[in-house]
Tab-separated table of C-alpha atoms in Angstrom:
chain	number	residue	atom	x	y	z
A	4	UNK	CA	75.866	96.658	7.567
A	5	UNK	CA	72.893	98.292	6.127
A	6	UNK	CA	74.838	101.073	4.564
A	7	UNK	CA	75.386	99.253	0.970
A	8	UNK	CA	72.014	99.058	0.744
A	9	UNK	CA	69.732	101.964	-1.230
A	10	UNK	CA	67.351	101.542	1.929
A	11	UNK	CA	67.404	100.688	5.337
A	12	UNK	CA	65.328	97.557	6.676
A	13	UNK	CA	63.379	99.835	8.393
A	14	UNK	CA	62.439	102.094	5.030
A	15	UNK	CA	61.746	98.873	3.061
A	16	UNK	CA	58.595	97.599	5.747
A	17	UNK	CA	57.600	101.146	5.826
A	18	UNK	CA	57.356	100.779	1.529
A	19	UNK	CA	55.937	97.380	2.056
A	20	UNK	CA	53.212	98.489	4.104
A	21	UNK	CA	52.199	101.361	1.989
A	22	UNK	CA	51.637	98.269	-0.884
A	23	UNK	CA	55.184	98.223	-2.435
A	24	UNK	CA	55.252	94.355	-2.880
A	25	UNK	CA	59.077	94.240	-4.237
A	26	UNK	CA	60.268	95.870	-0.467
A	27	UNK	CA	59.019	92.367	0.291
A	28	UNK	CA	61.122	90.393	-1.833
A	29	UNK	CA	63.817	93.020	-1.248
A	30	UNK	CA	63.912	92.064	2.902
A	31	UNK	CA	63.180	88.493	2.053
A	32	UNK	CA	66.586	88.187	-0.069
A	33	UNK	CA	68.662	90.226	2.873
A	34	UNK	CA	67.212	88.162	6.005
A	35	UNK	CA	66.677	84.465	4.629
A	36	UNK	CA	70.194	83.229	4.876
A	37	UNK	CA	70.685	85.213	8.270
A	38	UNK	CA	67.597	83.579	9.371
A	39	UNK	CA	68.417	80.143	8.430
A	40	UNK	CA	71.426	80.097	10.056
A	41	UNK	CA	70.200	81.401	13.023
A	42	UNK	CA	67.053	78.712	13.244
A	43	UNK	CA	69.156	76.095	11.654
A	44	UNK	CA	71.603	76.557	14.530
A	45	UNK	CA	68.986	76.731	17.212
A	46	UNK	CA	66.816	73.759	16.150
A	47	UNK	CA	69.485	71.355	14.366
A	48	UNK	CA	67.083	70.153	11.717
A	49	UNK	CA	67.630	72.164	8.102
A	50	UNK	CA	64.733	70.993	6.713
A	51	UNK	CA	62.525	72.409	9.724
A	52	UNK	CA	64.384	75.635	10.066
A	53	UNK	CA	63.639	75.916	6.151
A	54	UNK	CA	59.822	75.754	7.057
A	55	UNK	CA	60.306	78.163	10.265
A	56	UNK	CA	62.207	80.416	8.370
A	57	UNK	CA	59.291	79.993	5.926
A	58	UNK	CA	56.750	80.564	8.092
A	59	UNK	CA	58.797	83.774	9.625
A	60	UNK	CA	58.434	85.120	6.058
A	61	UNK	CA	54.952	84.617	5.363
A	62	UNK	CA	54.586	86.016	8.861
A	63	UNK	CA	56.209	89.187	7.743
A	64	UNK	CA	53.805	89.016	4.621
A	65	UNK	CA	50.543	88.512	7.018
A	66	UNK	CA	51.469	90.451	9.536
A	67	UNK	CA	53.423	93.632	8.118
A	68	UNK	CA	51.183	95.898	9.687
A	69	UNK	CA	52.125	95.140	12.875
A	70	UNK	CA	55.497	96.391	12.956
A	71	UNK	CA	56.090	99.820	14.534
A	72	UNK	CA	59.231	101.690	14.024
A	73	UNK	CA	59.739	102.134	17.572
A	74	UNK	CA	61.971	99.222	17.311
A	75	UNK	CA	64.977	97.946	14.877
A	76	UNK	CA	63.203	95.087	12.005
A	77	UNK	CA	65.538	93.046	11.861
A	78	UNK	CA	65.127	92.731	15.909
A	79	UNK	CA	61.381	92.132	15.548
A	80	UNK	CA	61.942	90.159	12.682
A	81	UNK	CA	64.262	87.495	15.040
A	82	UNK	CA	61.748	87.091	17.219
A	83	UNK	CA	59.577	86.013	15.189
A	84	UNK	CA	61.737	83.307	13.791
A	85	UNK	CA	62.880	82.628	17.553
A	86	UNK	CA	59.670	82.130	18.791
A	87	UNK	CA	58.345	79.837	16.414
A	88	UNK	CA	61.596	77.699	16.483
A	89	UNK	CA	60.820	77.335	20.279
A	90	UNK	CA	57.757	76.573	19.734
A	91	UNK	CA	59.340	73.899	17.299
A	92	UNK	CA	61.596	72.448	20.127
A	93	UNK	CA	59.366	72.505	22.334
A	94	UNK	CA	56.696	70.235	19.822
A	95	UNK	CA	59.792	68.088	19.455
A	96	UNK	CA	60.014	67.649	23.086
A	97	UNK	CA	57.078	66.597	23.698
A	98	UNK	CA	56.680	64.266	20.282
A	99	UNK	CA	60.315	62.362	22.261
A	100	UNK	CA	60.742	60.950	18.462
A	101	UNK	CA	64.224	60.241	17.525
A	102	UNK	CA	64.656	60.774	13.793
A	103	UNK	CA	67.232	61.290	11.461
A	104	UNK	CA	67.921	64.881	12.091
A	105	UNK	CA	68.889	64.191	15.371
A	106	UNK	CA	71.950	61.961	14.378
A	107	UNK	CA	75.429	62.728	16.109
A	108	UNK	CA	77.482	64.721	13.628
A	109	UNK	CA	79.641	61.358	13.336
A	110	UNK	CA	76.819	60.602	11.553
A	111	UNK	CA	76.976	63.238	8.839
A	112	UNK	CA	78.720	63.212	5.099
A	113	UNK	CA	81.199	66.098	4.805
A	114	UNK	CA	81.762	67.286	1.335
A	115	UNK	CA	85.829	66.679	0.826
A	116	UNK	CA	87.243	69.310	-1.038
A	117	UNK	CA	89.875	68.082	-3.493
A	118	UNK	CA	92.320	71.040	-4.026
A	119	UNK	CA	95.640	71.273	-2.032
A	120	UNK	CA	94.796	73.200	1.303
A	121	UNK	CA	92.321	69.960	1.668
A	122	UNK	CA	93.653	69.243	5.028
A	123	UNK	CA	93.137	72.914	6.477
A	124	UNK	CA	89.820	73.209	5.208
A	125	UNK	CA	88.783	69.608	6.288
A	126	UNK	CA	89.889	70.358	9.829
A	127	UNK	CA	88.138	74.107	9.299
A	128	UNK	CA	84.564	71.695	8.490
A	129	UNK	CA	85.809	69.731	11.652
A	130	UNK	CA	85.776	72.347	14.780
A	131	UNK	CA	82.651	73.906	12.874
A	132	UNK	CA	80.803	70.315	13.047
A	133	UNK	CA	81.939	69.683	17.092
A	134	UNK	CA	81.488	73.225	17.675
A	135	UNK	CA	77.741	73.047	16.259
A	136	UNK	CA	77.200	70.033	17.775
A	137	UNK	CA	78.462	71.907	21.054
A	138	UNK	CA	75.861	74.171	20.820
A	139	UNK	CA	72.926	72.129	20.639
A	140	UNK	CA	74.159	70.391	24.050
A	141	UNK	CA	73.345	73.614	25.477
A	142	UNK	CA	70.470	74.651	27.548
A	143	UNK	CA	67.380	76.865	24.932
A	144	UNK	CA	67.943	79.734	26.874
A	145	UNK	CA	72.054	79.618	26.598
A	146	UNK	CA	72.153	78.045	22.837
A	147	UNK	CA	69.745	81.279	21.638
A	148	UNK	CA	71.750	84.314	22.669
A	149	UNK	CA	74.712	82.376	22.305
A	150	UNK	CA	73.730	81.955	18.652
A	151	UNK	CA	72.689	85.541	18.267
A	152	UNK	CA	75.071	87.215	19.863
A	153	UNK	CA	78.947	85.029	18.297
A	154	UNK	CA	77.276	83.704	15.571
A	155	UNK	CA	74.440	86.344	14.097
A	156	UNK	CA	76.671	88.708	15.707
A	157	UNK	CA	74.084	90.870	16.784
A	158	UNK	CA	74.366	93.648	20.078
A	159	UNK	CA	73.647	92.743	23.567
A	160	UNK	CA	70.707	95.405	23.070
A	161	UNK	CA	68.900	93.717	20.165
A	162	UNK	CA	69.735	89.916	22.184
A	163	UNK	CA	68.167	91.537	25.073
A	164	UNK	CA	64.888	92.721	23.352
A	165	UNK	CA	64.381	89.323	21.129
A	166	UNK	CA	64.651	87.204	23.418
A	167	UNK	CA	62.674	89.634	25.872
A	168	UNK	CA	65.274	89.260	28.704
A	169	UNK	CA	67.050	92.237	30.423
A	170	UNK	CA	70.579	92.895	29.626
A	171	UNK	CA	72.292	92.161	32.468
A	172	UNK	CA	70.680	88.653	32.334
A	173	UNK	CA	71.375	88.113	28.806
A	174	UNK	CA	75.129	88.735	29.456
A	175	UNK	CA	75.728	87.081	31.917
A	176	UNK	CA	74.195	83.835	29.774
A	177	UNK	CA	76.115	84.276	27.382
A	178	UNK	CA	79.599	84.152	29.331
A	179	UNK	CA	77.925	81.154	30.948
A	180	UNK	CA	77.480	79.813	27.870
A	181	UNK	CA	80.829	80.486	26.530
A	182	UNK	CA	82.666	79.152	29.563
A	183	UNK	CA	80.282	76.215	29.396
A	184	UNK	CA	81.568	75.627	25.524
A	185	UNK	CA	84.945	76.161	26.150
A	186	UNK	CA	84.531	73.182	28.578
A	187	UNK	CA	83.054	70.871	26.147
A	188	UNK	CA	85.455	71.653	22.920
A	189	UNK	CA	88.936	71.410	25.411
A	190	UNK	CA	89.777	68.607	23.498
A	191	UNK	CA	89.362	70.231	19.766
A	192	UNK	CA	92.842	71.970	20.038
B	92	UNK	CA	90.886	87.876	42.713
B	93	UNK	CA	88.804	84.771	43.236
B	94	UNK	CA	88.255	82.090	40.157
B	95	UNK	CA	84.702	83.058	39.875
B	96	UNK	CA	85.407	86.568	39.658
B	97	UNK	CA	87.527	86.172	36.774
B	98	UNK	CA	85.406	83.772	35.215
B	99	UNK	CA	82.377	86.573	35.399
B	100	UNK	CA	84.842	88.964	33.685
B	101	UNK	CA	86.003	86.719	30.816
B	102	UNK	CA	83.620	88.353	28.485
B	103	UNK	CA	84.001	91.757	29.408
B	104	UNK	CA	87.818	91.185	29.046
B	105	UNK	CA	87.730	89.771	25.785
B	106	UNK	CA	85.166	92.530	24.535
B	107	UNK	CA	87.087	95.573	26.204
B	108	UNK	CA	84.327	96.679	28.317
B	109	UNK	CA	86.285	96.491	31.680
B	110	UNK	CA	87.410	99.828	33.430
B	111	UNK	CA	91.219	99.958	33.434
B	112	UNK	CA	91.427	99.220	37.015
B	113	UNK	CA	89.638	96.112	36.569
B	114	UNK	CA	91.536	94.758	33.579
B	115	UNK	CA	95.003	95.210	35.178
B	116	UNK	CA	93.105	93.556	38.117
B	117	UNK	CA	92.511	90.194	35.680
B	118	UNK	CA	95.548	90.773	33.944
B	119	UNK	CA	97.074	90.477	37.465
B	120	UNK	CA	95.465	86.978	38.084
B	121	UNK	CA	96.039	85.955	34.755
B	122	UNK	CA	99.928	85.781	35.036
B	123	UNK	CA	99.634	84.222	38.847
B	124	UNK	CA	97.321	81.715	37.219
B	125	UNK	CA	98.648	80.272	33.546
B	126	UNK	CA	95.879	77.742	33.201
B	127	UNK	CA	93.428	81.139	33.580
B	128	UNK	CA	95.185	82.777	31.126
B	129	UNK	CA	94.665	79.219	28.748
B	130	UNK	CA	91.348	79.660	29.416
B	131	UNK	CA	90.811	83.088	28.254
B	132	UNK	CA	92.461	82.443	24.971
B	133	UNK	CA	90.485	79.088	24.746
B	134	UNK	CA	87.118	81.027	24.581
B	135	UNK	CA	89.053	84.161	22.655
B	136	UNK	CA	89.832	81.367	19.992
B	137	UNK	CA	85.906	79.944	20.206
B	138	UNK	CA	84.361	82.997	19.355
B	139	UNK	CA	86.288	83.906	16.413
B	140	UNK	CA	85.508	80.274	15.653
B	141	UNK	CA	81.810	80.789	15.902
B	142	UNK	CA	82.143	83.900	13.866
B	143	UNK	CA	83.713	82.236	11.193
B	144	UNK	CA	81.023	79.238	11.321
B	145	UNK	CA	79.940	78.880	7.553
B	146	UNK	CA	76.074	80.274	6.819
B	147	UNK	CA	73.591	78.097	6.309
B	148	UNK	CA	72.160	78.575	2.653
B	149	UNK	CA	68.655	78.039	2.085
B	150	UNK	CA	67.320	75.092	-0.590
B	151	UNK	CA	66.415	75.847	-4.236
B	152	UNK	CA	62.922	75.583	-4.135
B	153	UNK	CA	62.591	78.321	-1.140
B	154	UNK	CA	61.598	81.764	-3.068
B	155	UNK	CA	59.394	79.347	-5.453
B	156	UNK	CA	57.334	77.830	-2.019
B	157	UNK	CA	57.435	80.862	-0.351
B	158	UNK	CA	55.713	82.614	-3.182
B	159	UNK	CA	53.146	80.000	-3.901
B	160	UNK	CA	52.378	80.429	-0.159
B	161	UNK	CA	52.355	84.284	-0.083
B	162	UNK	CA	49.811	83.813	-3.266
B	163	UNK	CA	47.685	81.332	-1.016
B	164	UNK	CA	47.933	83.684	2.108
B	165	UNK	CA	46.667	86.848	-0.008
B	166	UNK	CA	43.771	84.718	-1.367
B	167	UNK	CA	42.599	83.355	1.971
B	168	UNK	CA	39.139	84.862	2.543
B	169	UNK	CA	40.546	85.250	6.429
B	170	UNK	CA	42.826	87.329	5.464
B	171	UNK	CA	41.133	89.454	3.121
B	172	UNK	CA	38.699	90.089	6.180
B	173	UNK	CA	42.380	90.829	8.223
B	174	UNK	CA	43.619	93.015	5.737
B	175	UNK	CA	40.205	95.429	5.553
B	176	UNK	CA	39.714	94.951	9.354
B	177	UNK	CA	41.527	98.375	10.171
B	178	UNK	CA	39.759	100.744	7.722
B	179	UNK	CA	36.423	99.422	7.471
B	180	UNK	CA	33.499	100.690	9.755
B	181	UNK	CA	31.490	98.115	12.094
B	182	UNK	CA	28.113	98.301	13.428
B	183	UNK	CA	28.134	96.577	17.262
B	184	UNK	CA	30.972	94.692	16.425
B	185	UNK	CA	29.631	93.436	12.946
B	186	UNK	CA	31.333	94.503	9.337
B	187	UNK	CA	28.366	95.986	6.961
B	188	UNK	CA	27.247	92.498	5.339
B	189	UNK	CA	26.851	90.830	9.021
B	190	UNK	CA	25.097	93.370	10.462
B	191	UNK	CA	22.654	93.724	7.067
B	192	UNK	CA	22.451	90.057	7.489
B	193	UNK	CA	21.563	90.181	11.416
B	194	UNK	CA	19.089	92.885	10.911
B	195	UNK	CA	17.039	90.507	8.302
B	196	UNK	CA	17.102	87.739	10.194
B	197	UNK	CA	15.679	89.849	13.325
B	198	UNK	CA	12.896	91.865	11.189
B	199	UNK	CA	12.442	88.113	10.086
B	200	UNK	CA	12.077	86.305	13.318
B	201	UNK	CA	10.027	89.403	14.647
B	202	UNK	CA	7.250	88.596	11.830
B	203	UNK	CA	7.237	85.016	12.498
B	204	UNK	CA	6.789	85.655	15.804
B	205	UNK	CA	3.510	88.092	15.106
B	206	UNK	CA	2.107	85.773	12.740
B	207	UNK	CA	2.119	82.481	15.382
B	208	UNK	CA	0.448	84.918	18.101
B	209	UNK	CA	-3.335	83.967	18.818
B	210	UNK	CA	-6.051	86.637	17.335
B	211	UNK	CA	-9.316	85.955	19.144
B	212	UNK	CA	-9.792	86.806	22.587
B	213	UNK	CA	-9.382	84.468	25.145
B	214	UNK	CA	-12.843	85.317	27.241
B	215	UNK	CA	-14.742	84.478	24.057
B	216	UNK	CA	-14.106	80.630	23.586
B	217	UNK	CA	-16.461	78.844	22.041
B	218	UNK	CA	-17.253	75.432	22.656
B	219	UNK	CA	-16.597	72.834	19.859
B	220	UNK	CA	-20.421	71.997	17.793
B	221	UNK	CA	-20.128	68.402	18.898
B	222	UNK	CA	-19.541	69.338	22.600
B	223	UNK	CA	-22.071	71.289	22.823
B	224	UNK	CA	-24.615	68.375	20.831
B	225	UNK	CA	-23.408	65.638	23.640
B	226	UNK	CA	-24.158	67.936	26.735
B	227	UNK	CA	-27.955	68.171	25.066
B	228	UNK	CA	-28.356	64.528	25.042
B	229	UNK	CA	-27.488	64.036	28.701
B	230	UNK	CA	-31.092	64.111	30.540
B	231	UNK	CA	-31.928	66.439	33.666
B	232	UNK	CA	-32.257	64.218	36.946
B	233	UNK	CA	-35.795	65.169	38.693
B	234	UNK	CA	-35.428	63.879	42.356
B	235	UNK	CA	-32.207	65.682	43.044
B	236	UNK	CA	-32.403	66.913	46.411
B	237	UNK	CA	-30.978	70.272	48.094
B	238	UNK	CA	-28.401	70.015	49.481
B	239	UNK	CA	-28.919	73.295	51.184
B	240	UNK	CA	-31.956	71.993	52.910
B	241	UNK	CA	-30.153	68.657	53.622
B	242	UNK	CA	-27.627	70.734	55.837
B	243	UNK	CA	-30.281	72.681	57.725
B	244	UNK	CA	-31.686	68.824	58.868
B	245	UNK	CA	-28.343	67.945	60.613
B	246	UNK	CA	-27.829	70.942	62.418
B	247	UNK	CA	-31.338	70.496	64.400
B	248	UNK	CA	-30.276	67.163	65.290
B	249	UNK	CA	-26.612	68.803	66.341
B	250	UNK	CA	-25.942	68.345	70.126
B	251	UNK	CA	-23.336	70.949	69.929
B	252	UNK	CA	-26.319	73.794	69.329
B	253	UNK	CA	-24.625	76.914	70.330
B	254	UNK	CA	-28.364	78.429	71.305
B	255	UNK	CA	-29.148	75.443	73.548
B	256	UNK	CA	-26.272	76.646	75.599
B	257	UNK	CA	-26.828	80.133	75.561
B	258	UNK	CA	-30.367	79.188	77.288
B	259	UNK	CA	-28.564	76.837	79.886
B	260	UNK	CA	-26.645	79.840	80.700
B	261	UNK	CA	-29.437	82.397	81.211
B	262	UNK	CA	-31.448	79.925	83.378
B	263	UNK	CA	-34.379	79.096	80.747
B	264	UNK	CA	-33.798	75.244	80.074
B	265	UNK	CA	-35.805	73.177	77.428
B	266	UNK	CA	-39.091	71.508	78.582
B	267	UNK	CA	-37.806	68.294	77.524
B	268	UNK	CA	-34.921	68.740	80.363
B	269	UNK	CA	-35.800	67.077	83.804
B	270	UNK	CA	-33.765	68.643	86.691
B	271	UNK	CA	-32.648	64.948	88.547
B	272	UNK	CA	-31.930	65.510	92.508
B	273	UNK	CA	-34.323	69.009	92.848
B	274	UNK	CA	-36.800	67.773	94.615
């Protein structure tokens, strides 16, 4: 993945910690969309995984130092951003607050596209909306390495060390959570 | 096989990370079992699905906040002190200004200290003028008696002498003792 790019993750943090400022914005444009998706997916509210992601970023700004090249960024970068969208859910627990975000995806608009494969793509924006909405019925632990591992599309190593769980564990959650999803969307074909 | 079994080896299936002996093992149950074999294309199909899920693009506005707040985090005086933390020097814990600031207020407190100590001696007090006028006007009593002398009256009149016993003892008794019954 990294091979279009001049430099690896890992070279840009080591430039941005010897002062080069544009490795920052460099990173920053590669990871934010990864990252949104990834926190958008695991805490179902866009405009809080805007702030986590946000707050991941400045993080990195803050905190570049503390990398060490002993492991993969983009891995310590996740868990970051995982760790302070659990922190998020787990705020949101305890606040009990229904609010808007929270709405079935029944609830949502869909953007209709007008040209002739409408009906394809309509159905397409369909299974993604039940599928999401699959997710987040999840257990935390099943709906994070579920989302980084068929979504992020990330190893079964780098799950394993962001979410700090061995492997064995990790794969067996995520077949648990697959089997548990393929329950749920039985209906969608 | 048992159902569980190939439920645990769904993944591994679908991934090709089962030893050959193993796959023809679930390919095995898989053609005993159709609704097995619907299963395993049911969660084939849901993670190509969840592959193809469309990314979630961030707002507008999110470089421009996340620069103004990169600006205000590399202004914060915290960390500015975070930042130098690692190369500069401390002195028992304290960065240069703390510990120049530490060291005043202790030479400080030290001379405050000296200059509230006491600088006569205490053996030497000397009592206050108008003490010393009042204890002048109080007059001397003449008939005081001494009370010395007062305490060598009782112990004449003390029954309890220890010498009048002594002389009972060695047989010499007091003139003033009568002997009743010797006759």
């Amino acid at each position: 993945m990294d091979k279009k790019f001049i430099y690896s993750d890992e070279e840009l943090i080591g430039r941005f910690q010897n002062g080069d400022e544009q490795a920052y914005i460099e990173l920053v444009n590669r990871f934010r969309d990864r990252l949104m998706s990834f926190v958008y997916r695991f805490v179902n509210d866009e405009v809080v995984a805007e702030d986590i992601v946000q707050d991941t970023l400045v993080k990195l700004y803050t905190h570049k130092d503390y990398y060490r090249k002993i492991a993969k960024f983009s891995t310590w970068l996740y868990t970051i951003a995982g760790n302070l969208a659990k922190t998020e859910l787990r705020k949101k627990k305890r606040r009990k607050v229904t609010n808007l975000s929270q709405m079935g995806t029944d609830d949502w608009e869909y953007d209709i596209p007008g040209d002739e494969d409408t009906a394809e793509k309509v159905h397409g924006q369909f299974v993604g909306e039940q599928i999401h909405k699959a997710i987040q019925s999840l257990p935390d632990h099943f709906r994070e390495v579920i989302i980084l591992r068929d979504i992020q599309e990330l190893s079964y190593e780098e799950v394993s060390s962001i979410v700090e769980v061995p492997l064995g564990t990790v794969k067996s959650r995520i077949n648990r959570a697959r089997l548990q999803l393929q329950e749920m969307l039985k209906e969608l074909r | 096989m048992e159902r569980y079994k190939f439920e645990d080896l769904i993944s591994d299936y679908i991934e090709n990370k089962l030893p050959l002996a193993k796959r023809k093992e679930v390919e095995a149950f898989m053609e005993d079992n159709p609704e097995a074999k619907e299963q395993m294309e049911s969660i084939r199909l849901l993670m190509n699905s969840m592959r193809d899920l469309s990314e979630v693009k961030i707002s507008d506005g999110f470089m421009e906040n996340l620069m103004k707040r990169v600006e205000f985090e590399k202004n914060r005086p915290s960390n500015k002190k975070h930042a130098v933390s690692g190369r500069s020097k401390t002195y028992f814990g304290f960065t240069p200004v703390y510990a120049t600031v530490m060291s005043c207020l202790i030479v400080a407190l030290v001379l405050v200290a000296l200059q509230l100590m006491p600088t006569n001696n205490l053996n030497s007090i000397t009592i206050p003028s108008s003490i010393a006028e009042q204890e002048a006007e109080i007059p001397k009593p003449s008939n005081i008696i001494n009370p010395d002398k007062d305490l060598m009256f009782a112990e004449d009149d003390d029954t309890t002498n220890i010498d009048n016993q002594n002389r009972i003892k060695n047989g010499k008794y007091d003139k003033n003792i009568k002997l009743v019954g010797n006759k």
